[in-house]
Amino acid sequence: MFRARRPAAILVAVGVALGAALPCRAGPVDDAYIAGYAAAILERDFKVSSAAVEVRDGVVTLREGALPAALRSDAIAALSRIRGVRRVELAVARREPSVGEGAPPAPTRDLAAPEPAAAPANAGLSFLPGRQLFDPLTADPRWPHFAASFQHINGSPEVESATTVSAGEIIPLLETPAPGGGRWQIGILGAVFALFDRASVSKDLINNDYFIGVPVSWRNGPWSALARYYHQSSHLGDEFLLRGTGVRRVNLSFEVADLLLSLDVDDRFRVYGGGGIIVRSEPKLGKLLAEAGGEYVGSRPFFYGLLRPVAAIDLQTREYQDWTADLSMRAGVQIDSPFAIGRKLQLLVEYYRGKSPYGQFFDENIESIGVGAHFHF
């Protein structure tokens, strides 16, 4: 039941899952929610009063004279990335007539013609930008972020009751206009994924996986992409080796170059897919891999405006695992930071079935269910 002979099976499964979900749409994001985020961004990052921005029907209007021209493109780019924003416009004050020209017609200000959200951002360069252009993949078991989960694992002879911990992040370093439109970023990624045996007396460390690499991301409106070159190495825990189980350590390490493309179908639904190639590996592994998935984030918060429903599915397949389909599903609630766009805490129920994502045991078929807390910057 774990095997899927063709990578196309991944895309079929994702299409079926998202097709069932798309008819169940919620209403648009509240203007008040957008206005709150926009005000926080302007005050924190640009030292501009919240009175400089207005929101109506998802359209953000920014007063042209509220901030220097050199900062205007960065501000519009930041406001454009708020969930639910249809576009960002500038409110241009009309020129006062000289004496004898007559009274100015009402209104006293005029809105600039509507523009695509990313178009005004094609100017300026930002160091250490405040948000990633490619949003995190909620259900990807190996996405660099800070998290802790409690899991029950079936099929693994090494551990049954487990705690998994990840620590890491994708950190954007530089953001500039992209040729042809939109913005692009270059950064660094680093993460460690650890597996602990919760049933043992000393909560033995079983496996550690280390990631380090260089990501390049791009966004233009609802489209975004991420290209990565990264290294992974895997190691058995000292406490596990001291058990004397006779497990032979595999000197597993490899470098991967991959590319993911994502589409925000609307302010609630997102689909993505892509693939990659293993450039170097030890031991020798099949080279090709593929990934696809989809996500839903509710547009209307509940419980005093604090929580949003979230659900995600991720499927991956690799040549060196004979194209077995790895299925990861997560669902729960999300708490968004009112101070930093993109910063969020997710409390999720998690299900996984497929080849073990824990590097030293990559040839084992497992099934797991658990609960976790996931923090994204």
Tab-separated table of C-alpha atoms in Angstrom:
chain	number	residue	atom	x	y	z
A	1	MET	CA	0.000	0.000	0.000
A	2	PHE	CA	2.994	2.286	0.188
A	3	ARG	CA	4.026	2.168	-3.460
A	4	ALA	CA	3.134	4.433	-6.366
A	5	ARG	CA	4.947	3.491	-9.556
A	6	ARG	CA	4.495	6.780	-11.370
A	7	PRO	CA	5.224	10.332	-10.191
A	8	ALA	CA	2.028	11.397	-11.976
A	9	ALA	CA	0.075	9.698	-9.175
A	10	ILE	CA	1.119	12.561	-6.943
A	11	LEU	CA	-0.464	15.199	-9.158
A	12	VAL	CA	-3.661	13.152	-9.531
A	13	ALA	CA	-4.019	12.831	-5.763
A	14	VAL	CA	-3.460	16.530	-5.212
A	15	GLY	CA	-5.944	17.463	-7.903
A	16	VAL	CA	-8.647	15.241	-6.386
A	17	ALA	CA	-8.066	16.618	-2.879
A	18	LEU	CA	-8.106	20.252	-3.959
A	19	GLY	CA	-10.989	19.773	-6.332
A	20	ALA	CA	-13.088	18.529	-3.436
A	21	ALA	CA	-12.097	21.476	-1.298
A	22	LEU	CA	-12.442	24.379	-3.737
A	23	PRO	CA	-16.267	24.606	-3.744
A	24	CYS	CA	-16.261	25.218	0.020
A	25	ARG	CA	-15.028	28.791	-0.145
A	26	ALA	CA	-15.224	31.303	2.637
A	27	GLY	CA	-15.808	35.024	2.242
A	28	PRO	CA	-13.041	37.511	1.481
A	29	VAL	CA	-10.549	38.642	4.062
A	30	ASP	CA	-11.962	41.426	6.260
A	31	ASP	CA	-10.802	44.927	5.401
A	32	ALA	CA	-10.233	45.521	9.110
A	33	TYR	CA	-7.792	42.612	9.229
A	34	ILE	CA	-5.882	43.964	6.218
A	35	ALA	CA	-5.881	47.478	7.634
A	36	GLY	CA	-4.474	46.256	10.942
A	37	TYR	CA	-1.636	44.401	9.248
A	38	ALA	CA	-0.920	47.324	6.924
A	39	ALA	CA	-0.810	49.797	9.804
A	40	ALA	CA	1.554	47.551	11.785
A	41	ILE	CA	3.914	47.193	8.812
A	42	LEU	CA	3.989	50.920	8.085
A	43	GLU	CA	4.555	51.915	11.701
A	44	ARG	CA	7.171	49.245	12.449
A	45	ASP	CA	9.187	49.162	9.224
A	46	PHE	CA	8.681	52.641	7.777
A	47	LYS	CA	7.855	54.803	10.844
A	48	VAL	CA	4.662	56.016	9.181
A	49	SER	CA	1.359	56.700	10.944
A	50	SER	CA	-1.517	54.287	10.340
A	51	ALA	CA	-3.525	57.271	9.062
A	52	ALA	CA	-1.499	56.994	5.828
A	53	VAL	CA	-3.405	53.917	4.686
A	54	GLU	CA	-7.028	53.050	3.929
A	55	VAL	CA	-8.578	49.718	2.897
A	56	ARG	CA	-11.800	49.092	1.001
A	57	ASP	CA	-12.827	45.797	-0.633
A	58	GLY	CA	-9.269	44.493	-0.439
A	59	VAL	CA	-7.777	47.561	-2.154
A	60	VAL	CA	-5.116	49.303	-0.054
A	61	THR	CA	-4.774	53.047	-0.626
A	62	LEU	CA	-1.508	54.656	0.499
A	63	ARG	CA	-1.089	58.434	0.647
A	64	GLU	CA	1.703	59.356	-1.736
A	65	GLY	CA	3.236	62.018	0.508
A	66	ALA	CA	3.211	59.876	3.647
A	67	LEU	CA	6.730	58.511	3.118
A	68	PRO	CA	9.809	59.374	1.040
A	69	ALA	CA	9.853	58.329	-2.604
A	70	ALA	CA	12.891	56.103	-1.973
A	71	LEU	CA	10.838	53.953	0.443
A	72	ARG	CA	7.603	53.948	-1.537
A	73	SER	CA	8.307	50.857	-3.663
A	74	ASP	CA	9.398	48.781	-0.649
A	75	ALA	CA	6.286	49.811	1.279
A	76	ILE	CA	3.995	48.881	-1.614
A	77	ALA	CA	5.776	45.538	-2.017
A	78	ALA	CA	5.302	44.785	1.702
A	79	LEU	CA	1.615	45.755	1.666
A	80	SER	CA	0.999	43.730	-1.514
A	81	ARG	CA	2.027	40.519	0.246
A	82	ILE	CA	-0.683	40.773	2.921
A	83	ARG	CA	-3.167	37.949	2.562
A	84	GLY	CA	-6.339	39.183	0.870
A	85	VAL	CA	-4.883	42.345	-0.697
A	86	ARG	CA	-6.122	42.713	-4.275
A	87	ARG	CA	-3.854	45.627	-5.146
A	88	VAL	CA	-2.119	48.662	-3.675
A	89	GLU	CA	-2.839	52.149	-4.995
A	90	LEU	CA	-1.330	55.564	-4.381
A	91	ALA	CA	-3.559	58.499	-3.442
A	92	VAL	CA	-2.110	61.365	-5.493
A	93	ALA	CA	-2.879	64.867	-4.321
A	94	ARG	CA	-4.040	67.196	-7.103
A	95	ARG	CA	-1.967	70.247	-7.871
A	96	GLU	CA	-3.398	73.393	-6.324
A	97	PRO	CA	-4.408	75.850	-9.101
A	98	SER	CA	-2.655	79.148	-9.365
A	99	VAL	CA	-4.509	82.405	-8.936
A	100	GLY	CA	-7.016	82.874	-11.733
A	101	GLU	CA	-7.306	79.221	-12.679
A	102	GLY	CA	-10.507	78.785	-10.716
A	103	ALA	CA	-11.496	76.476	-7.914
A	104	PRO	CA	-10.246	72.898	-8.059
A	105	PRO	CA	-12.843	70.289	-8.893
A	106	ALA	CA	-13.933	67.894	-6.175
A	107	PRO	CA	-12.602	65.640	-4.847
A	108	THR	CA	-9.354	67.231	-3.725
A	109	ARG	CA	-7.394	64.061	-4.371
A	110	ASP	CA	-7.400	61.424	-7.045
A	111	LEU	CA	-6.468	57.755	-6.921
A	112	ALA	CA	-3.829	56.496	-9.294
A	113	ALA	CA	-4.978	54.034	-11.893
A	114	PRO	CA	-5.137	50.454	-10.553
A	115	GLU	CA	-1.921	48.515	-10.980
A	116	PRO	CA	-0.948	44.870	-10.409
A	117	ALA	CA	0.246	44.409	-6.856
A	118	ALA	CA	3.816	43.588	-7.831
A	119	ALA	CA	4.273	46.251	-10.487
A	120	PRO	CA	5.095	49.200	-8.188
A	121	ALA	CA	7.682	47.037	-6.443
A	122	ASN	CA	10.024	46.977	-9.436
A	123	ALA	CA	12.368	49.485	-7.912
A	124	GLY	CA	14.719	49.512	-4.975
A	125	LEU	CA	16.919	47.038	-3.193
A	126	SER	CA	16.360	45.669	0.310
A	127	PHE	CA	18.852	44.080	2.694
A	128	LEU	CA	17.460	41.559	5.203
A	129	PRO	CA	13.858	41.951	3.942
A	130	GLY	CA	11.101	41.307	6.433
A	131	ARG	CA	9.402	38.340	4.768
A	132	GLN	CA	10.134	35.419	2.472
A	133	LEU	CA	8.695	35.702	-1.024
A	134	PHE	CA	7.986	31.952	-1.149
A	135	ASP	CA	5.668	30.967	1.701
A	136	PRO	CA	6.559	27.912	3.838
A	137	LEU	CA	5.103	24.522	2.902
A	138	THR	CA	2.933	23.578	5.872
A	139	ALA	CA	2.846	19.810	5.312
A	140	ASP	CA	6.414	19.255	4.055
A	141	PRO	CA	8.101	17.103	6.748
A	142	ARG	CA	11.507	18.604	5.924
A	143	TRP	CA	10.697	22.299	5.600
A	144	PRO	CA	13.221	24.372	7.624
A	145	HIS	CA	11.395	25.914	10.604
A	146	PHE	CA	11.071	25.654	14.386
A	147	ALA	CA	8.708	22.903	15.551
A	148	ALA	CA	8.080	20.125	18.065
A	149	SER	CA	5.727	17.155	17.622
A	150	PHE	CA	4.624	14.115	19.589
A	151	GLN	CA	4.086	11.120	17.317
A	152	HIS	CA	3.099	7.463	17.421
A	153	ILE	CA	4.989	5.570	14.707
A	154	ASN	CA	4.019	2.218	13.211
A	155	GLY	CA	6.469	0.161	11.185
A	156	SER	CA	9.698	1.414	12.750
A	157	PRO	CA	11.700	-1.130	14.775
A	158	GLU	CA	13.750	1.667	16.371
A	159	VAL	CA	11.040	3.832	17.970
A	160	GLU	CA	7.287	3.760	18.488
A	161	SER	CA	6.508	6.685	20.803
A	162	ALA	CA	8.530	9.603	19.461
A	163	THR	CA	9.234	13.296	19.852
A	164	THR	CA	10.417	15.107	16.747
A	165	VAL	CA	12.084	18.512	16.905
A	166	SER	CA	13.209	20.842	14.131
A	167	ALA	CA	15.200	24.048	14.435
A	168	GLY	CA	16.070	26.227	11.460
A	169	GLU	CA	14.789	28.725	8.955
A	170	ILE	CA	15.145	30.172	5.471
A	171	ILE	CA	16.633	33.637	5.976
A	172	PRO	CA	16.345	36.115	3.070
A	173	LEU	CA	19.442	38.292	2.755
A	174	LEU	CA	18.832	40.408	-0.324
A	175	GLU	CA	15.734	41.379	-2.316
A	176	THR	CA	15.693	43.246	-5.629
A	177	PRO	CA	13.439	43.736	-8.664
A	178	ALA	CA	13.282	40.708	-10.942
A	179	PRO	CA	13.717	40.937	-14.732
A	180	GLY	CA	10.299	40.738	-16.343
A	181	GLY	CA	8.400	41.790	-13.212
A	182	GLY	CA	8.041	40.942	-9.564
A	183	ARG	CA	10.756	40.611	-6.935
A	184	TRP	CA	13.408	38.035	-6.170
A	185	GLN	CA	15.384	37.126	-3.047
A	186	ILE	CA	18.551	35.240	-2.263
A	187	GLY	CA	19.262	33.876	1.201
A	188	ILE	CA	20.540	30.989	3.266
A	189	LEU	CA	18.793	27.980	4.746
A	190	GLY	CA	19.815	25.822	7.647
A	191	ALA	CA	17.990	23.315	9.797
A	192	VAL	CA	18.351	20.249	12.001
A	193	PHE	CA	15.641	17.592	12.357
A	194	ALA	CA	15.919	15.328	15.417
A	195	LEU	CA	14.056	12.147	16.387
A	196	PHE	CA	13.845	11.131	20.077
A	197	ASP	CA	12.505	7.963	21.706
A	198	ARG	CA	9.977	9.283	24.214
A	199	ALA	CA	9.444	5.824	25.738
A	200	SER	CA	13.092	5.412	26.816
A	201	VAL	CA	14.283	6.455	30.262
A	202	SER	CA	16.642	9.157	28.970
A	203	LYS	CA	14.535	10.095	25.892
A	204	ASP	CA	17.276	8.710	23.612
A	205	LEU	CA	18.291	10.619	20.510
A	206	ILE	CA	17.711	8.255	17.572
A	207	ASN	CA	18.501	10.261	14.433
A	208	ASN	CA	19.690	13.714	13.369
A	209	ASP	CA	19.367	15.202	9.858
A	210	TYR	CA	21.252	18.400	8.989
A	211	PHE	CA	20.400	20.751	6.117
A	212	ILE	CA	22.317	23.749	4.793
A	213	GLY	CA	21.959	25.507	1.460
A	214	VAL	CA	21.229	28.536	-0.684
A	215	PRO	CA	17.637	29.403	-1.716
A	216	VAL	CA	16.618	31.831	-4.474
A	217	SER	CA	12.940	32.834	-4.494
A	218	TRP	CA	10.719	34.919	-6.750
A	219	ARG	CA	7.207	36.359	-6.530
A	220	ASN	CA	4.990	38.225	-8.995
A	221	GLY	CA	1.362	38.556	-7.908
A	222	PRO	CA	-0.115	35.131	-7.094
A	223	TRP	CA	2.864	33.265	-8.595
A	224	SER	CA	5.989	32.414	-6.635
A	225	ALA	CA	8.935	30.065	-7.100
A	226	LEU	CA	11.801	28.692	-5.052
A	227	ALA	CA	15.072	27.265	-6.373
A	228	ARG	CA	17.396	25.606	-3.851
A	229	TYR	CA	20.796	24.002	-3.725
A	230	TYR	CA	21.256	22.268	-0.397
A	231	HIS	CA	23.250	19.604	1.415
A	232	GLN	CA	21.770	16.967	3.725
A	233	SER	CA	23.662	14.637	6.038
A	234	SER	CA	22.191	12.135	8.503
A	235	HIS	CA	23.573	10.717	11.756
A	236	LEU	CA	22.556	8.187	14.379
A	237	GLY	CA	22.264	9.420	17.965
A	238	ASP	CA	24.960	8.391	20.467
A	239	GLU	CA	22.396	7.021	22.921
A	240	PHE	CA	20.872	4.864	20.208
A	241	LEU	CA	24.294	3.449	19.271
A	242	LEU	CA	24.953	2.598	22.934
A	243	ARG	CA	21.917	0.321	22.947
A	244	GLY	CA	23.912	-2.256	21.004
A	245	THR	CA	21.073	-2.956	18.589
A	246	GLY	CA	23.461	-3.939	15.794
A	247	VAL	CA	22.001	-1.310	13.440
A	248	ARG	CA	24.590	-0.433	10.824
A	249	ARG	CA	25.129	3.285	10.369
A	250	VAL	CA	24.754	4.542	6.795
A	251	ASN	CA	27.055	7.374	5.803
A	252	LEU	CA	24.143	9.145	4.113
A	253	SER	CA	24.824	12.560	2.597
A	254	PHE	CA	23.818	14.231	-0.652
A	255	GLU	CA	23.369	17.540	-2.443
A	256	VAL	CA	20.091	18.447	-4.156
A	257	ALA	CA	19.158	21.094	-6.708
A	258	ASP	CA	15.387	21.554	-6.948
A	259	LEU	CA	12.723	23.995	-8.120
A	260	LEU	CA	9.191	24.568	-6.770
A	261	LEU	CA	6.445	26.658	-8.390
A	262	SER	CA	3.452	27.900	-6.352
A	263	LEU	CA	0.132	29.535	-7.292
A	264	ASP	CA	-2.171	31.345	-4.848
A	265	VAL	CA	-5.508	30.336	-6.373
A	266	ASP	CA	-7.142	32.994	-4.180
A	267	ASP	CA	-6.586	34.311	-0.670
A	268	ARG	CA	-7.423	30.880	0.827
A	269	PHE	CA	-6.109	28.182	-1.520
A	270	ARG	CA	-2.624	27.480	-2.784
A	271	VAL	CA	-1.197	24.711	-4.981
A	272	TYR	CA	2.438	23.937	-5.717
A	273	GLY	CA	4.656	21.408	-7.429
A	274	GLY	CA	8.130	20.813	-8.729
A	275	GLY	CA	11.074	18.485	-8.817
A	276	GLY	CA	14.801	18.186	-8.550
A	277	ILE	CA	17.931	16.155	-9.010
A	278	ILE	CA	20.478	14.703	-6.618
A	279	VAL	CA	23.806	16.115	-7.775
A	280	ARG	CA	26.058	14.051	-5.500
A	281	SER	CA	25.298	11.293	-3.028
A	282	GLU	CA	26.928	8.800	-0.673
A	283	PRO	CA	26.015	5.980	-0.999
A	284	LYS	CA	25.071	6.179	-4.672
A	285	LEU	CA	21.370	7.056	-5.020
A	286	GLY	CA	18.930	7.447	-7.892
A	287	LYS	CA	18.910	11.071	-8.946
A	288	LEU	CA	15.352	12.249	-9.620
A	289	LEU	CA	12.696	13.461	-7.166
A	290	ALA	CA	9.339	15.250	-7.298
A	291	GLU	CA	6.971	17.062	-4.916
A	292	ALA	CA	3.429	18.483	-5.103
A	293	GLY	CA	0.784	19.677	-2.693
A	294	GLY	CA	-1.886	22.140	-1.701
A	295	GLU	CA	-2.873	24.300	1.267
A	296	TYR	CA	-5.937	26.030	2.670
A	297	VAL	CA	-5.914	28.895	5.191
A	298	GLY	CA	-9.252	30.323	6.347
A	299	SER	CA	-9.832	33.953	5.493
A	300	ARG	CA	-12.048	34.730	8.502
A	301	PRO	CA	-10.587	34.336	11.997
A	302	PHE	CA	-12.640	32.971	14.876
A	303	PHE	CA	-12.333	32.739	18.675
A	304	TYR	CA	-11.996	36.483	19.293
A	305	GLY	CA	-10.210	36.913	15.969
A	306	LEU	CA	-7.177	34.894	17.076
A	307	LEU	CA	-7.439	31.614	15.145
A	308	ARG	CA	-7.694	30.598	11.504
A	309	PRO	CA	-8.360	27.066	10.212
A	310	VAL	CA	-5.511	25.570	8.192
A	311	ALA	CA	-5.123	22.316	6.250
A	312	ALA	CA	-2.392	21.044	3.939
A	313	ILE	CA	-1.318	18.015	1.945
A	314	ASP	CA	2.143	17.225	0.608
A	315	LEU	CA	3.271	14.318	-1.584
A	316	GLN	CA	6.850	13.447	-2.462
A	317	THR	CA	8.448	10.683	-4.481
A	318	ARG	CA	12.068	9.770	-5.235
A	319	GLU	CA	13.821	7.540	-7.708
A	320	TYR	CA	16.118	6.022	-5.049
A	321	GLN	CA	13.009	4.857	-3.129
A	322	ASP	CA	11.544	3.243	-6.247
A	323	TRP	CA	9.031	6.117	-6.641
A	324	THR	CA	7.177	5.266	-3.445
A	325	ALA	CA	4.650	8.038	-2.705
A	326	ASP	CA	5.155	9.724	0.682
A	327	LEU	CA	1.925	11.299	1.944
A	328	SER	CA	1.901	14.013	4.623
A	329	MET	CA	-1.320	15.679	5.818
A	330	ARG	CA	-1.709	18.331	8.511
A	331	ALA	CA	-4.700	20.307	9.787
A	332	GLY	CA	-5.427	22.584	12.716
A	333	VAL	CA	-5.399	26.262	13.591
A	334	GLN	CA	-3.069	29.160	12.862
A	335	ILE	CA	-2.295	32.240	14.972
A	336	ASP	CA	-0.948	35.189	12.954
A	337	SER	CA	1.375	37.749	14.478
A	338	PRO	CA	-0.113	41.284	14.530
A	339	PHE	CA	3.414	42.734	14.405
A	340	ALA	CA	5.181	40.915	11.562
A	341	ILE	CA	3.572	39.744	8.342
A	342	GLY	CA	4.243	36.064	7.685
A	343	ARG	CA	5.090	35.259	11.309
A	344	LYS	CA	2.707	32.594	12.586
A	345	LEU	CA	2.196	29.731	15.016
A	346	GLN	CA	0.384	26.611	13.829
A	347	LEU	CA	-1.074	23.939	16.123
A	348	LEU	CA	-1.622	20.872	13.951
A	349	VAL	CA	-2.765	17.264	13.885
A	350	GLU	CA	-0.306	15.365	11.669
A	351	TYR	CA	-0.471	12.182	9.598
A	352	TYR	CA	2.323	10.631	7.552
A	353	ARG	CA	2.599	7.451	5.461
A	354	GLY	CA	5.500	6.428	3.265
A	355	LYS	CA	9.254	5.994	3.432
A	356	SER	CA	10.780	7.209	6.672
A	357	PRO	CA	11.847	10.880	6.465
A	358	TYR	CA	14.527	10.177	9.099
A	359	GLY	CA	17.688	9.855	7.037
A	360	GLN	CA	19.342	6.796	8.601
A	361	PHE	CA	16.138	4.792	8.117
A	362	PHE	CA	15.171	6.016	4.643
A	363	ASP	CA	14.406	2.494	3.385
A	364	GLU	CA	11.759	1.756	6.070
A	365	ASN	CA	8.017	2.018	5.422
A	366	ILE	CA	6.314	3.809	8.313
A	367	GLU	CA	2.988	5.334	9.278
A	368	SER	CA	2.670	7.978	11.987
A	369	ILE	CA	0.063	10.187	13.629
A	370	GLY	CA	0.654	12.981	16.110
A	371	VAL	CA	0.211	16.583	17.173
A	372	GLY	CA	2.694	19.428	16.800
A	373	ALA	CA	3.425	23.117	17.225
A	374	HIS	CA	5.077	24.863	14.269
A	375	PHE	CA	6.503	28.387	14.273
A	376	HIS	CA	7.291	30.286	11.068
A	377	PHE	CA	9.081	33.655	10.840
